[in-house]
GROMACS .gro file of C-alpha atoms in nm:
model
  312
    1UNK     CA    1  11.310   8.458   4.281
    2UNK     CA    2  11.323   8.081   4.261
    3UNK     CA    3  11.167   7.776   4.100
    4UNK     CA    4  11.054   7.454   4.267
    5UNK     CA    5  10.993   7.166   4.027
    6UNK     CA    6  11.027   6.863   4.253
    7UNK     CA    7  10.663   6.805   4.357
    8UNK     CA    8  10.564   6.455   4.249
    9UNK     CA    9  10.217   6.304   4.203
   10UNK     CA   10   9.999   6.321   4.516
   11UNK     CA   11  10.248   6.561   4.678
   12UNK     CA   12  10.460   6.337   4.903
   13UNK     CA   13  10.519   6.505   5.241
   14UNK     CA   14  10.895   6.503   5.190
   15UNK     CA   15  10.861   6.696   4.860
   16UNK     CA   16  10.626   6.951   5.013
   17UNK     CA   17  10.838   6.996   5.325
   18UNK     CA   18  11.149   7.064   5.114
   19UNK     CA   19  10.953   7.322   4.917
   20UNK     CA   20  10.829   7.486   5.238
   21UNK     CA   21  11.180   7.507   5.380
   22UNK     CA   22  11.313   7.645   5.052
   23UNK     CA   23  11.062   7.930   5.066
   24UNK     CA   24  11.112   7.993   5.438
   25UNK     CA   25  11.487   8.021   5.380
   26UNK     CA   26  11.430   8.319   5.147
   27UNK     CA   27  11.364   8.669   5.273
   28UNK     CA   28  11.097   8.887   5.121
   29UNK     CA   29  10.893   8.618   4.946
   30UNK     CA   30  10.542   8.758   4.908
   31UNK     CA   31  10.411   8.590   4.590
   32UNK     CA   32  10.399   8.236   4.458
   33UNK     CA   33  10.290   8.117   4.115
   34UNK     CA   34  10.185   7.753   4.078
   35UNK     CA   35  10.179   7.588   3.737
   36UNK     CA   36  10.043   7.238   3.680
   37UNK     CA   37   9.784   7.005   3.823
   38UNK     CA   38   9.664   6.919   4.169
   39UNK     CA   39   9.995   6.833   4.332
   40UNK     CA   40  10.189   7.156   4.262
   41UNK     CA   41   9.882   7.371   4.326
   42UNK     CA   42   9.814   7.199   4.658
   43UNK     CA   43  10.182   7.227   4.750
   44UNK     CA   44  10.170   7.602   4.686
   45UNK     CA   45   9.864   7.629   4.910
   46UNK     CA   46  10.044   7.444   5.190
   47UNK     CA   47  10.344   7.673   5.147
   48UNK     CA   48  10.115   7.976   5.183
   49UNK     CA   49   9.966   7.832   5.502
   50UNK     CA   50  10.304   7.747   5.655
   51UNK     CA   51  10.446   8.090   5.571
   52UNK     CA   52  10.154   8.258   5.745
   53UNK     CA   53  10.195   8.030   6.048
   54UNK     CA   54  10.572   8.085   6.066
   55UNK     CA   55  10.601   8.454   5.984
   56UNK     CA   56  10.251   8.590   6.022
   57UNK     CA   57  10.266   8.730   5.669
   58UNK     CA   58  10.032   8.641   5.382
   59UNK     CA   59  10.153   8.492   5.055
   60UNK     CA   60   9.976   8.595   4.735
   61UNK     CA   61   9.914   8.282   4.525
   62UNK     CA   62   9.853   8.301   4.150
   63UNK     CA   63   9.785   7.972   3.975
   64UNK     CA   64   9.794   7.848   3.614
   65UNK     CA   65   9.618   7.509   3.605
   66UNK     CA   66   9.706   7.259   3.335
   67UNK     CA   67   9.452   6.988   3.428
   68UNK     CA   68   9.079   6.979   3.501
   69UNK     CA   69   9.089   6.850   3.860
   70UNK     CA   70   9.008   7.201   3.994
   71UNK     CA   71   9.229   7.220   4.306
   72UNK     CA   72   9.253   7.594   4.240
   73UNK     CA   73   8.890   7.633   4.342
   74UNK     CA   74   8.921   7.560   4.714
   75UNK     CA   75   9.092   7.713   5.016
   76UNK     CA   76   9.221   7.371   5.114
   77UNK     CA   77   9.468   7.107   5.010
   78UNK     CA   78   9.725   6.870   5.143
   79UNK     CA   79   9.998   6.620   5.087
   80UNK     CA   80  10.061   6.248   5.122
   81UNK     CA   81  10.206   6.126   5.451
   82UNK     CA   82  10.474   5.856   5.481
   83UNK     CA   83  10.198   5.595   5.528
   84UNK     CA   84  10.044   5.688   5.193
   85UNK     CA   85   9.739   5.855   5.349
   86UNK     CA   86   9.635   6.203   5.240
   87UNK     CA   87   9.677   6.475   5.504
   88UNK     CA   88   9.440   6.764   5.442
   89UNK     CA   89   9.427   7.125   5.562
   90UNK     CA   90   9.170   7.397   5.512
   91UNK     CA   91   9.225   7.764   5.594
   92UNK     CA   92   9.152   8.103   5.438
   93UNK     CA   93   9.526   8.152   5.379
   94UNK     CA   94   9.518   7.861   5.134
   95UNK     CA   95   9.286   8.033   4.889
   96UNK     CA   96   9.435   8.152   4.560
   97UNK     CA   97   9.431   8.520   4.462
   98UNK     CA   98   9.375   8.464   4.091
   99UNK     CA   99   9.332   8.176   3.846
  100UNK     CA  100   9.462   8.198   3.489
  101UNK     CA  101   9.301   7.945   3.256
  102UNK     CA  102   9.522   7.951   2.947
  103UNK     CA  103   9.495   7.684   2.675
  104UNK     CA  104   9.853   7.767   2.569
  105UNK     CA  105   9.971   7.597   2.889
  106UNK     CA  106   9.719   7.314   2.877
  107UNK     CA  107   9.839   7.214   2.531
  108UNK     CA  108  10.137   7.048   2.700
  109UNK     CA  109   9.914   6.821   2.911
  110UNK     CA  110   9.900   6.459   2.783
  111UNK     CA  111   9.557   6.376   2.647
  112UNK     CA  112   9.491   6.088   2.890
  113UNK     CA  113   9.568   6.313   3.188
  114UNK     CA  114   9.352   6.589   3.042
  115UNK     CA  115   9.054   6.359   2.988
  116UNK     CA  116   9.080   6.170   3.318
  117UNK     CA  117   9.097   6.491   3.521
  118UNK     CA  118   8.790   6.601   3.328
  119UNK     CA  119   8.613   6.302   3.482
  120UNK     CA  120   8.744   6.425   3.819
  121UNK     CA  121   8.565   6.754   3.751
  122UNK     CA  122   8.255   6.549   3.665
  123UNK     CA  123   8.296   6.385   4.006
  124UNK     CA  124   8.272   6.726   4.178
  125UNK     CA  125   7.969   6.831   3.978
  126UNK     CA  126   7.775   6.506   4.015
  127UNK     CA  127   7.838   6.453   4.386
  128UNK     CA  128   7.706   6.798   4.472
  129UNK     CA  129   7.359   6.676   4.374
  130UNK     CA  130   7.336   6.450   4.679
  131UNK     CA  131   7.569   6.634   4.915
  132UNK     CA  132   7.373   6.730   5.230
  133UNK     CA  133   7.521   7.081   5.237
  134UNK     CA  134   7.498   7.172   4.869
  135UNK     CA  135   7.293   7.475   4.771
  136UNK     CA  136   7.059   7.503   4.475
  137UNK     CA  137   7.224   7.829   4.368
  138UNK     CA  138   7.495   7.854   4.267
  139UNK     CA  139   7.647   7.506   4.312
  140UNK     CA  140   7.375   7.276   4.178
  141UNK     CA  141   7.279   7.518   3.902
  142UNK     CA  142   7.640   7.542   3.788
  143UNK     CA  143   7.692   7.168   3.822
  144UNK     CA  144   7.401   7.094   3.589
  145UNK     CA  145   7.568   7.320   3.331
  146UNK     CA  146   7.914   7.174   3.399
  147UNK     CA  147   7.796   6.815   3.348
  148UNK     CA  148   7.644   6.914   3.013
  149UNK     CA  149   7.969   7.080   2.904
  150UNK     CA  150   8.182   6.786   3.019
  151UNK     CA  151   7.964   6.531   2.840
  152UNK     CA  152   7.981   6.738   2.522
  153UNK     CA  153   8.343   6.853   2.527
  154UNK     CA  154   8.538   6.557   2.668
  155UNK     CA  155   8.464   6.336   2.363
  156UNK     CA  156   8.564   6.628   2.140
  157UNK     CA  157   8.887   6.673   2.335
  158UNK     CA  158   8.965   6.303   2.293
  159UNK     CA  159   9.011   6.371   1.923
  160UNK     CA  160   9.119   6.737   1.921
  161UNK     CA  161   9.342   6.795   2.226
  162UNK     CA  162   9.564   6.997   2.233
  163UNK     CA  163   9.475   7.175   1.909
  164UNK     CA  164   9.124   7.308   1.977
  165UNK     CA  165   9.162   7.598   2.218
  166UNK     CA  166   8.786   7.662   2.229
  167UNK     CA  167   8.717   7.312   2.362
  168UNK     CA  168   9.006   7.347   2.606
  169UNK     CA  169   8.868   7.674   2.741
  170UNK     CA  170   8.516   7.535   2.770
  171UNK     CA  171   8.651   7.243   2.972
  172UNK     CA  172   8.847   7.475   3.201
  173UNK     CA  173   8.532   7.674   3.271
  174UNK     CA  174   8.330   7.356   3.330
  175UNK     CA  175   8.590   7.240   3.581
  176UNK     CA  176   8.565   7.574   3.760
  177UNK     CA  177   8.186   7.557   3.760
  178UNK     CA  178   8.199   7.207   3.911
  179UNK     CA  179   8.375   7.327   4.223
  180UNK     CA  180   8.454   7.697   4.220
  181UNK     CA  181   8.143   7.842   4.384
  182UNK     CA  182   8.026   7.573   4.622
  183UNK     CA  183   8.074   7.794   4.927
  184UNK     CA  184   8.233   7.738   5.264
  185UNK     CA  185   7.954   7.543   5.434
  186UNK     CA  186   8.063   7.201   5.307
  187UNK     CA  187   8.101   6.962   5.599
  188UNK     CA  188   8.302   6.640   5.579
  189UNK     CA  189   8.416   6.497   5.246
  190UNK     CA  190   8.292   6.600   4.904
  191UNK     CA  191   8.118   6.267   4.856
  192UNK     CA  192   8.173   5.892   4.845
  193UNK     CA  193   8.340   5.883   4.503
  194UNK     CA  194   8.575   6.162   4.610
  195UNK     CA  195   8.652   5.980   4.936
  196UNK     CA  196   8.717   5.657   4.749
  197UNK     CA  197   8.954   5.853   4.528
  198UNK     CA  198   9.159   5.956   4.829
  199UNK     CA  199   9.149   5.601   4.968
  200UNK     CA  200   9.276   5.461   4.637
  201UNK     CA  201   9.489   5.742   4.500
  202UNK     CA  202   9.766   5.833   4.741
  203UNK     CA  203   9.808   5.494   4.913
  204UNK     CA  204   9.838   5.299   4.586
  205UNK     CA  205   9.977   5.560   4.349
  206UNK     CA  206   9.669   5.585   4.125
  207UNK     CA  207   9.604   5.927   3.966
  208UNK     CA  208   9.291   6.090   4.102
  209UNK     CA  209   9.144   6.133   3.756
  210UNK     CA  210   9.166   5.758   3.708
  211UNK     CA  211   9.010   5.687   4.047
  212UNK     CA  212   8.709   5.897   3.945
  213UNK     CA  213   8.687   5.701   3.620
  214UNK     CA  214   8.679   5.380   3.824
  215UNK     CA  215   8.430   5.483   4.093
  216UNK     CA  216   8.195   5.764   3.992
  217UNK     CA  217   7.939   5.577   3.781
  218UNK     CA  218   7.917   5.296   4.035
  219UNK     CA  219   7.884   5.538   4.328
  220UNK     CA  220   7.606   5.730   4.153
  221UNK     CA  221   7.404   5.409   4.122
  222UNK     CA  222   7.473   5.315   4.484
  223UNK     CA  223   7.359   5.657   4.603
  224UNK     CA  224   7.051   5.647   4.380
  225UNK     CA  225   6.940   5.324   4.547
  226UNK     CA  226   7.006   5.466   4.893
  227UNK     CA  227   6.707   5.703   4.904
  228UNK     CA  228   6.429   5.852   4.696
  229UNK     CA  229   6.569   6.199   4.754
  230UNK     CA  230   6.910   6.101   4.619
  231UNK     CA  231   6.749   5.939   4.315
  232UNK     CA  232   6.540   6.250   4.252
  233UNK     CA  233   6.842   6.482   4.268
  234UNK     CA  234   7.065   6.259   4.056
  235UNK     CA  235   6.790   6.214   3.796
  236UNK     CA  236   6.802   6.589   3.731
  237UNK     CA  237   7.140   6.529   3.564
  238UNK     CA  238   7.002   6.299   3.294
  239UNK     CA  239   6.932   6.570   3.032
  240UNK     CA  240   7.282   6.713   3.094
  241UNK     CA  241   7.420   6.363   3.037
  242UNK     CA  242   7.238   6.339   2.704
  243UNK     CA  243   6.945   6.126   2.819
  244UNK     CA  244   6.568   6.162   2.805
  245UNK     CA  245   6.388   6.152   3.142
  246UNK     CA  246   6.125   5.883   3.183
  247UNK     CA  247   5.961   6.023   3.495
  248UNK     CA  248   6.092   5.732   3.704
  249UNK     CA  249   6.349   5.901   3.928
  250UNK     CA  250   6.533   5.583   4.022
  251UNK     CA  251   6.562   5.453   3.667
  252UNK     CA  252   6.669   5.795   3.543
  253UNK     CA  253   6.932   5.821   3.819
  254UNK     CA  254   7.064   5.473   3.738
  255UNK     CA  255   7.083   5.581   3.375
  256UNK     CA  256   7.303   5.874   3.479
  257UNK     CA  257   7.545   5.624   3.629
  258UNK     CA  258   7.536   5.414   3.311
  259UNK     CA  259   7.604   5.721   3.099
  260UNK     CA  260   7.903   5.822   3.312
  261UNK     CA  261   8.050   5.474   3.275
  262UNK     CA  262   7.978   5.486   2.903
  263UNK     CA  263   8.153   5.822   2.875
  264UNK     CA  264   8.463   5.683   3.045
  265UNK     CA  265   8.464   5.383   2.811
  266UNK     CA  266   8.419   5.609   2.510
  267UNK     CA  267   8.715   5.825   2.609
  268UNK     CA  268   8.937   5.520   2.572
  269UNK     CA  269   9.104   5.568   2.909
  270UNK     CA  270   9.299   5.271   3.043
  271UNK     CA  271   9.147   5.258   3.390
  272UNK     CA  272   9.219   4.888   3.440
  273UNK     CA  273   9.139   4.705   3.762
  274UNK     CA  274   9.294   4.723   4.106
  275UNK     CA  275   9.427   4.371   4.057
  276UNK     CA  276   9.599   4.475   3.735
  277UNK     CA  277   9.766   4.753   3.935
  278UNK     CA  278   9.911   4.499   4.175
  279UNK     CA  279   9.665   4.564   4.458
  280UNK     CA  280   9.542   4.256   4.641
  281UNK     CA  281   9.174   4.209   4.718
  282UNK     CA  282   9.267   4.166   5.084
  283UNK     CA  283   9.298   4.546   5.086
  284UNK     CA  284   8.922   4.582   5.038
  285UNK     CA  285   8.835   4.656   5.400
  286UNK     CA  286   9.130   4.891   5.440
  287UNK     CA  287   9.012   5.089   5.137
  288UNK     CA  288   8.655   5.094   5.270
  289UNK     CA  289   8.761   5.217   5.614
  290UNK     CA  290   8.967   5.498   5.464
  291UNK     CA  291   8.685   5.602   5.233
  292UNK     CA  292   8.410   5.588   5.494
  293UNK     CA  293   8.620   5.778   5.742
  294UNK     CA  294   8.628   6.064   5.493
  295UNK     CA  295   8.262   6.063   5.399
  296UNK     CA  296   8.095   5.957   5.726
  297UNK     CA  297   7.871   5.711   5.541
  298UNK     CA  298   7.910   5.412   5.770
  299UNK     CA  299   7.549   5.313   5.710
  300UNK     CA  300   7.660   5.216   5.358
  301UNK     CA  301   7.947   5.001   5.479
  302UNK     CA  302   7.836   4.669   5.327
  303UNK     CA  303   7.739   4.824   4.998
  304UNK     CA  304   8.063   5.022   4.981
  305UNK     CA  305   8.263   4.705   5.043
  306UNK     CA  306   8.071   4.531   4.765
  307UNK     CA  307   8.136   4.823   4.530
  308UNK     CA  308   8.510   4.815   4.603
  309UNK     CA  309   8.516   4.444   4.533
  310UNK     CA  310   8.393   4.513   4.178
  311UNK     CA  311   8.706   4.723   4.116
  312UNK     CA  312   8.938   4.421   4.138
   0.00000   0.00000   0.00000
């Protein structure tokens, strides 16, 4: 038996490699339990992959999440390289055997982290609506429900976390619904907001929940203006976001973006600007290239650059 507690935010490669070597140095390790948010859960998934590659033996991975970013839902994960860029892997060996959503553990999560990762879950649910590989059932159907739960429960959690276990459990299940059953046919990145999160998060040390707070509402409006089909799919979220459809798909989709930004403001999260975080605007094109490389949306290059500029 052993405990590894050295995995920092965004899973620096050096932290993950030390953890891998620690496990490889032990004989008979067949089970790993991860406790925490995205970084320790992803690290455990990388350990499972490396153990299978090195020894040819599987590692049973049980996870106890304490945030709403839902890394437990995918057979993929990664770490941050020395250059600050996220290195991702995806393999069946990286899937978890069981997830334990327990509000007794989540009660130790700071409220700002809890709420901001809830917006990360919103990111997963919303971006499925215009993802080219998303299915109507179960992913879109579950995402419509998840968005409704997140819009209802996140404001409640702002005032009640960590004392209301019912709200905590509902948020855990919404996070799972946002990403847990999307299937294995997803090609490329999750979506532009998710890709922007990777371009901003690891290289500049911004938590991924905060990156979603900064980008999601703006990306939704950009995507709505991109095509009628996108606007139509996004507009389906308006009732879940607490709005009343007008029948104008574009206006309803833009309203979804407004409501997401309003939710973030109402949660009182200190998202700030990139400039306030010490990031110079001359990084705009670098951020855009990283994001577009992950989402393959080069046709949107000028509009993506303009969106990033609004973050400073």
